[in-house]
Each structure stands twice: as C-alpha cells, then as structure tokens.
C-alpha cells in the first residue's frame, strides 16, 4: 500500500521522508477529473489516427520532448528489451530571447499541438499542463519542508524549467512486432518528481523489496514518483524507484496514460542538500544528467529507429 502525503500542512515529516524512501506515494490531485477525462478523450482520438497523419506532428531536433513519436526501439537503463508504445509530448513555450531557450534549444522546443487533426486539443492540453505544474510545485514544497529545507527551496530550479507532459499510447500487445516487446521496461525517471494521474487501464508496477507491486491510482489521486534528480540531491534518502508498465497475460486492449515530468532548469547544479549524510554521487548539472540518460535509453534524435510494424 502506497503512503499518502497531504498538501498544505507541515504534518509528519518522518512520514514524508518514509514515502520518499519508498520512491512512490499518493497525493490527492488538485487537477479536476473532468479536465483529465477531456484530455484523455482527445488524445485517444489522436492516437487512433492513421500513422501518416500522426507523423506530421513530429518535431525534429527536440529529442522527443515535443510532438509525436512513433513506436520506437527504446529501452530502459536497467533492461535491453524494447518498449512497445507511441508518445506525444508537450510543454509551455519560453520567449525566443530567453537565455535558457538560446542556450538549450533542444530542451525548449515549441509545442506542436495537432489542432488541425483534433480541434481544440491545444487549449485542453495547455490547461492540463499548467494545472499539473501547479500541483507538482505544491508537492515539492511539501517535500522541501520535510527535508529540512525552506519550503521554496526547489522553486528557483523549477522556474522556467523544461517541465514536460507525456501521453503514452500502449498498443495491444498482439500488434507488437515481436514476442520480446513489453509496454515499458523497468526504468527510473531522471527528473525531480513525476506525477501520474490515473490511466485508462492497469499495468503500472513498482519494484518494492525485490517484488513487483501493482500500483492502482484511486479516483481523485495521483501517484508521484521520485526521479534521479531528487535521489541525487538527497544523497539517496529519496529513492528513484524502479518501475515498469506491463500488459496482463491475455490482455487484448491498449492503455493510455498521461504523466508530467518535473525537470529543473538545465543549468541547475545538482549539489546534495546539506545534512543528508555522506556524499553518494558526483556533482552534475541537470543537463549532464539529462543528456547521459537520454543516450543510455536510446532517445537522442540520432539514435531513434522506428520499430518495424507487423
């Protein structure tokens, strides 16, 4: 059973730290269910479109951080089996002259909303992105307090950060090009935290004490998981939990999920918080960690190879 963290209160800091050690925890979602349902409906319509129509929504040079990606041979750092999924990413644009956009153009691509294919989807996804970002900021403020830092400790590193939403369509497994494909192999996220509202079907599992545990998101809640950035900043007190998405044996349908990755600004230096024990990791910038992990999971534009279709 996942621990629940309450927002808007100091509460029991040890309980929060215990949830961070688990790596996965529940928080009551402040994003309206009706908005989430509307987004799922529009995204479902998008993913049902012909492949050639969706291909027009790709954004070259973004390393998959904006627009559509077809089924790819992508693997996690902890596994070599290829994933079986389609992706659509979006975020909030920065002004053209913003120094972060000038210095890290691939991290701040313009959103490519397919309003020409699904009318109105851009406004809905934009509203969802903003609501989830506000929710995640409330979560990290609660985490900061429990770690002995000022509540606004993470605010500056997240201001104008490349926070990105991802919609993932996991097609039915009987359409996969080979038997060794899985929906998403075991992996760790490489952000600060990730918010995962309820998906359209089960399949999310987290590795706890050496056993895979199914994760069910109750109505009105979101699951939050610790990413590598928070793991490094806390010297391992917060655990970047290993998780995966699998189709139950005999399942014939697909699965659609929406998540938001809470990335700090690329120039943030990931120095451990004081008082977190012996230093466990060398100091990297957030961009160093991002680039290294993207290379390891085969997600740089130069590495992407579309999966063969049956």
Short mmCIF file of C-alpha atoms in Angstrom, two decimals:
data_model
loop_
_atom_site.label_atom_id
_atom_site.label_comp_id
_atom_site.label_asym_id
_atom_site.label_seq_id
_atom_site.Cartn_x
_atom_site.Cartn_y
_atom_site.Cartn_z
CA UNK A 1 0.00 0.00 0.00
CA UNK A 2 1.47 3.34 -1.04
CA UNK A 3 1.82 6.05 1.60
CA UNK A 4 -0.20 9.25 1.16
CA UNK A 5 1.28 12.72 1.54
CA UNK A 6 -1.08 15.55 2.45
CA UNK A 7 -0.52 19.00 0.96
CA UNK A 8 -0.89 22.37 2.65
CA UNK A 9 0.27 21.24 6.07
CA UNK A 10 3.55 20.57 7.86
CA UNK A 11 2.18 17.22 9.06
CA UNK A 12 4.51 14.35 9.93
CA UNK A 13 7.87 14.99 8.28
CA UNK A 14 9.13 11.49 9.07
CA UNK A 15 6.11 10.06 7.24
CA UNK A 16 7.01 12.16 4.18
CA UNK A 17 10.64 11.02 4.32
CA UNK A 18 9.48 7.40 4.57
CA UNK A 19 7.34 7.91 1.45
CA UNK A 20 10.37 9.35 -0.35
CA UNK A 21 12.40 6.29 0.62
CA UNK A 22 9.68 4.13 -0.95
CA UNK A 23 10.03 6.19 -4.13
CA UNK A 24 6.28 6.10 -4.92
CA UNK A 25 3.50 7.79 -2.96
CA UNK A 26 -0.04 9.12 -3.31
CA UNK A 27 -1.23 12.73 -3.24
CA UNK A 28 -4.78 13.97 -3.66
CA UNK A 29 -4.84 15.50 -7.13
CA UNK A 30 -5.81 19.16 -7.49
CA UNK A 31 -6.37 18.82 -11.26
CA UNK A 32 -10.11 18.41 -12.00
CA UNK A 33 -11.17 14.93 -13.14
CA UNK A 34 -13.29 16.48 -15.88
CA UNK A 35 -10.22 18.13 -17.43
CA UNK A 36 -8.28 14.87 -17.28
CA UNK A 37 -11.17 12.99 -18.92
CA UNK A 38 -11.41 15.59 -21.70
CA UNK A 39 -7.68 15.31 -22.38
CA UNK A 40 -7.84 11.52 -22.49
CA UNK A 41 -10.73 11.66 -24.95
CA UNK A 42 -8.89 13.98 -27.33
CA UNK A 43 -5.61 12.11 -27.06
CA UNK A 44 -7.41 8.84 -27.72
CA UNK A 45 -8.80 10.35 -30.91
CA UNK A 46 -5.30 11.49 -31.91
CA UNK A 47 -3.64 8.10 -31.39
CA UNK A 48 -6.39 6.41 -33.44
CA UNK A 49 -5.44 8.49 -36.50
CA UNK A 50 -3.53 6.90 -39.40
CA UNK A 51 0.24 6.70 -38.96
CA UNK A 52 0.91 9.17 -41.78
CA UNK A 53 -1.31 11.81 -40.13
CA UNK A 54 0.43 11.44 -36.77
CA UNK A 55 3.85 11.52 -38.45
CA UNK A 56 3.14 15.13 -39.45
CA UNK A 57 3.23 16.03 -35.75
CA UNK A 58 6.87 15.07 -35.23
CA UNK A 59 9.23 17.86 -34.10
CA UNK A 60 12.77 17.27 -35.42
CA UNK A 61 15.61 18.35 -33.15
CA UNK A 62 13.61 18.04 -29.93
CA UNK A 63 14.89 14.59 -28.89
CA UNK A 64 11.26 13.62 -28.50
CA UNK A 65 10.47 16.39 -26.00
CA UNK A 66 7.75 17.86 -28.21
CA UNK A 67 5.20 16.38 -30.58
CA UNK A 68 4.69 12.82 -31.69
CA UNK A 69 6.99 9.80 -31.66
CA UNK A 70 6.00 6.53 -33.35
CA UNK A 71 6.74 3.12 -31.79
CA UNK A 72 10.50 3.10 -31.16
CA UNK A 73 13.16 0.65 -30.19
CA UNK A 74 13.71 2.28 -26.80
CA UNK A 75 14.98 0.57 -23.69
CA UNK A 76 15.47 1.48 -20.05
CA UNK A 77 18.87 1.70 -18.38
CA UNK A 78 18.08 -1.48 -16.47
CA UNK A 79 16.84 -3.58 -19.40
CA UNK A 80 17.50 -4.15 -23.07
CA UNK A 81 14.08 -5.37 -24.21
CA UNK A 82 12.39 -2.76 -26.46
CA UNK A 83 9.31 -0.84 -25.37
CA UNK A 84 6.02 -1.01 -27.27
CA UNK A 85 4.47 2.44 -27.16
CA UNK A 86 3.69 5.66 -29.03
CA UNK A 87 4.37 9.05 -27.44
CA UNK A 88 3.12 12.60 -27.59
CA UNK A 89 4.92 15.34 -25.62
CA UNK A 90 4.04 18.94 -24.89
CA UNK A 91 5.00 21.76 -22.57
CA UNK A 92 4.86 25.55 -22.22
CA UNK A 93 6.99 27.66 -24.59
CA UNK A 94 9.56 30.21 -23.46
CA UNK A 95 10.11 33.56 -25.23
CA UNK A 96 12.51 33.28 -28.17
CA UNK A 97 15.08 35.54 -26.47
CA UNK A 98 15.04 33.69 -23.13
CA UNK A 99 18.62 32.68 -22.23
CA UNK A 100 17.57 29.11 -21.40
CA UNK A 101 15.98 28.68 -24.82
CA UNK A 102 19.02 30.19 -26.56
CA UNK A 103 21.46 28.01 -24.64
CA UNK A 104 19.46 24.76 -24.64
CA UNK A 105 17.21 24.89 -27.73
CA UNK A 106 16.54 21.13 -27.77
CA UNK A 107 15.18 21.30 -24.21
CA UNK A 108 12.73 24.09 -25.06
CA UNK A 109 11.08 23.19 -28.37
CA UNK A 110 7.85 24.83 -29.42
CA UNK A 111 4.79 22.71 -28.65
CA UNK A 112 3.19 21.07 -31.70
CA UNK A 113 -0.49 20.73 -30.89
CA UNK A 114 -2.48 18.79 -33.53
CA UNK A 115 -5.49 21.14 -33.60
CA UNK A 116 -5.66 20.58 -37.35
CA UNK A 117 -6.41 16.91 -36.63
CA UNK A 118 -8.26 17.14 -33.30
CA UNK A 119 -9.86 20.61 -32.99
CA UNK A 120 -9.43 22.22 -29.56
CA UNK A 121 -6.81 19.80 -28.27
CA UNK A 122 -4.15 22.50 -27.82
CA UNK A 123 -6.20 24.54 -25.35
CA UNK A 124 -7.14 21.46 -23.32
CA UNK A 125 -3.59 20.09 -23.16
CA UNK A 126 -2.21 23.53 -22.34
CA UNK A 127 -4.63 23.90 -19.44
CA UNK A 128 -3.80 20.41 -18.21
CA UNK A 129 -0.06 21.12 -18.36
CA UNK A 130 -0.44 24.31 -16.29
CA UNK A 131 -2.67 22.62 -13.71
CA UNK A 132 -0.31 19.67 -13.28
CA UNK A 133 2.69 22.02 -12.95
CA UNK A 134 0.98 23.94 -10.13
CA UNK A 135 0.14 20.64 -8.44
CA UNK A 136 3.73 19.40 -8.67
CA UNK A 137 5.06 22.68 -7.26
CA UNK A 138 2.82 22.21 -4.21
CA UNK A 139 4.19 18.67 -3.82
CA UNK A 140 7.88 19.68 -3.94
CA UNK A 141 7.26 22.48 -1.46
CA UNK A 142 5.92 19.90 0.99
CA UNK A 143 8.91 17.66 0.27
CA UNK A 144 11.37 20.52 0.83
CA UNK A 145 9.96 21.20 4.28
CA UNK A 146 10.23 17.53 5.25
CA UNK A 147 13.88 17.52 4.15
CA UNK A 148 14.71 20.45 6.41
CA UNK A 149 14.99 22.98 3.59
CA UNK A 150 12.97 26.14 3.10
CA UNK A 151 9.57 25.39 1.50
CA UNK A 152 10.60 27.32 -1.62
CA UNK A 153 13.94 25.54 -2.00
CA UNK A 154 13.02 23.90 -5.30
CA UNK A 155 11.15 26.91 -6.71
CA UNK A 156 14.12 28.59 -8.38
CA UNK A 157 15.42 25.42 -10.03
CA UNK A 158 11.93 24.76 -11.45
CA UNK A 159 11.19 28.33 -12.58
CA UNK A 160 11.21 28.18 -16.38
CA UNK A 161 12.34 24.55 -16.18
CA UNK A 162 11.57 22.25 -19.13
CA UNK A 163 8.62 20.61 -17.40
CA UNK A 164 7.04 18.33 -19.98
CA UNK A 165 3.87 16.29 -20.27
CA UNK A 166 3.83 12.92 -21.96
CA UNK A 167 0.85 10.99 -23.29
CA UNK A 168 1.70 7.35 -23.91
CA UNK A 169 -0.39 5.02 -26.02
CA UNK A 170 0.46 1.39 -25.33
CA UNK A 171 -0.97 -0.52 -28.32
CA UNK A 172 -2.40 -4.01 -27.84
CA UNK A 173 0.40 -6.49 -27.38
CA UNK A 174 -0.90 -8.75 -30.13
CA UNK A 175 0.14 -5.97 -32.57
CA UNK A 176 3.77 -5.86 -31.33
CA UNK A 177 6.38 -6.77 -33.97
CA UNK A 178 7.97 -9.46 -31.78
CA UNK A 179 7.30 -11.51 -28.67
CA UNK A 180 10.07 -9.85 -26.63
CA UNK A 181 8.41 -6.42 -26.68
CA UNK A 182 6.87 -5.08 -23.48
CA UNK A 183 4.84 -1.96 -22.88
CA UNK A 184 7.62 -0.22 -20.93
CA UNK A 185 10.67 -1.92 -19.48
CA UNK A 186 11.85 -1.36 -15.93
CA UNK A 187 13.46 2.03 -15.51
CA UNK A 188 13.93 5.06 -13.27
CA UNK A 189 12.81 8.58 -14.18
CA UNK A 190 15.55 11.20 -14.50
CA UNK A 191 13.63 14.26 -13.25
CA UNK A 192 12.88 15.66 -9.79
CA UNK A 193 9.48 14.00 -9.42
CA UNK A 194 6.87 12.64 -11.83
CA UNK A 195 3.09 12.97 -11.48
CA UNK A 196 0.99 10.08 -12.78
CA UNK A 197 -2.79 10.56 -12.64
CA UNK A 198 -4.99 7.54 -13.26
CA UNK A 199 -4.52 5.87 -16.63
CA UNK A 200 -7.21 4.21 -18.76
CA UNK A 201 -6.13 0.70 -17.73
CA UNK A 202 -3.95 -1.10 -15.20
CA UNK A 203 -0.35 -2.02 -15.89
CA UNK A 204 1.91 0.21 -13.74
CA UNK A 205 4.14 -1.74 -11.32
CA UNK A 206 6.86 -0.61 -8.89
CA UNK A 207 9.72 -2.71 -7.53
CA UNK A 208 9.43 -2.84 -3.73
CA UNK A 209 11.68 -5.10 -1.64
CA UNK A 210 12.59 -7.11 -4.72
CA UNK A 211 8.99 -7.80 -5.77
CA UNK A 212 6.86 -6.16 -8.48
CA UNK A 213 3.85 -4.48 -6.87
CA UNK A 214 0.86 -3.30 -8.97
CA UNK A 215 0.03 0.38 -8.50
CA UNK A 216 -3.60 1.43 -8.57
CA UNK A 217 -4.43 5.14 -8.53
CA UNK A 218 -7.65 5.85 -6.59
CA UNK A 219 -10.18 8.27 -8.04
CA UNK A 220 -9.15 11.85 -7.32
CA UNK A 221 -5.49 11.00 -6.63
CA UNK A 222 -2.20 10.98 -8.48
CA UNK A 223 0.81 8.78 -7.93
CA UNK A 224 4.08 10.67 -7.54
CA UNK A 225 7.42 9.01 -8.02
CA UNK A 226 10.91 10.13 -7.13
CA UNK A 227 13.30 10.79 -10.02
CA UNK A 228 17.08 10.65 -10.25
CA UNK A 229 17.45 14.39 -9.59
CA UNK A 230 15.79 14.19 -6.16
CA UNK A 231 17.70 10.98 -5.43
CA UNK A 232 20.99 12.78 -6.11
CA UNK A 233 20.02 15.93 -4.21
CA UNK A 234 19.18 13.89 -1.10
CA UNK A 235 22.15 11.53 -1.29
CA UNK A 236 19.84 8.57 -1.79
CA UNK A 237 17.40 9.33 1.03
CA UNK A 238 14.71 9.77 -1.61
CA UNK A 239 14.81 6.70 -3.85
CA UNK A 240 14.41 6.87 -7.61
CA UNK A 241 12.19 3.81 -7.67
CA UNK A 242 12.38 1.22 -10.45
CA UNK A 243 9.04 0.80 -12.21
CA UNK A 244 7.56 -0.62 -15.41
CA UNK A 245 4.32 -0.94 -17.36
CA UNK A 246 3.18 -4.42 -18.36
CA UNK A 247 0.14 -5.93 -20.01
CA UNK A 248 -1.54 -8.67 -18.01
CA UNK A 249 -1.39 -12.11 -19.66
CA UNK A 250 -4.21 -12.46 -22.15
CA UNK A 251 -4.99 -8.75 -22.22
CA UNK A 252 -6.05 -7.69 -25.72
CA UNK A 253 -6.71 -3.95 -25.33
CA UNK A 254 -4.35 -0.99 -25.18
CA UNK A 255 -3.59 1.55 -22.48
CA UNK A 256 -3.39 5.36 -22.49
CA UNK A 257 -1.63 7.34 -19.76
CA UNK A 258 -0.68 10.96 -19.08
CA UNK A 259 2.29 11.94 -16.90
CA UNK A 260 4.22 15.11 -16.19
CA UNK A 261 7.99 15.15 -15.69
CA UNK A 262 9.18 17.85 -13.29
CA UNK A 263 12.61 18.78 -14.73
CA UNK A 264 14.79 21.50 -13.17
CA UNK A 265 16.42 24.12 -15.38
CA UNK A 266 19.33 22.60 -17.35
CA UNK A 267 21.89 24.87 -15.72
CA UNK A 268 20.95 23.73 -12.20
CA UNK A 269 23.93 22.17 -10.41
CA UNK A 270 22.80 19.04 -8.57
CA UNK A 271 24.71 19.54 -5.33
CA UNK A 272 23.46 17.41 -2.39
CA UNK A 273 21.46 19.07 0.34
CA UNK A 274 23.50 19.55 3.50
CA UNK A 275 22.97 17.14 6.34
CA UNK A 276 21.94 14.24 4.11
CA UNK A 277 24.88 12.02 5.11
CA UNK A 278 27.99 11.01 3.13
CA UNK A 279 28.01 12.23 -0.48
CA UNK A 280 26.86 9.38 -2.70
CA UNK A 281 27.02 10.94 -6.18
CA UNK A 282 29.43 13.19 -8.07
CA UNK A 283 28.08 16.65 -8.84
CA UNK A 284 26.47 17.03 -12.27
CA UNK A 285 24.33 19.67 -13.87
CA UNK A 286 20.74 18.78 -14.64
CA UNK A 287 21.62 18.94 -18.36
CA UNK A 288 24.51 16.50 -17.91
CA UNK A 289 22.20 14.00 -16.24
CA UNK A 290 19.52 14.50 -18.88
CA UNK A 291 21.87 14.00 -21.83
CA UNK A 292 23.59 10.98 -20.33
CA UNK A 293 20.30 9.27 -19.57
CA UNK A 294 18.77 10.08 -22.95
CA UNK A 295 21.77 8.46 -24.60
CA UNK A 296 21.54 5.37 -22.42
CA UNK A 297 17.87 4.82 -23.20
CA UNK A 298 18.29 5.36 -26.95
CA UNK A 299 16.23 8.57 -27.08
CA UNK A 300 18.54 11.07 -28.78
CA UNK A 301 17.33 12.05 -32.26
CA UNK A 302 20.44 10.50 -33.80
CA UNK A 303 19.64 7.13 -32.19
CA UNK A 304 15.91 6.82 -32.87
CA UNK A 305 14.91 3.87 -35.01
CA UNK A 306 11.21 3.30 -35.69
CA UNK A 307 10.00 -0.16 -34.70
CA UNK A 308 9.11 -2.45 -37.53
CA UNK A 309 5.39 -2.94 -37.88
CA UNK A 310 3.90 -6.40 -38.34
#
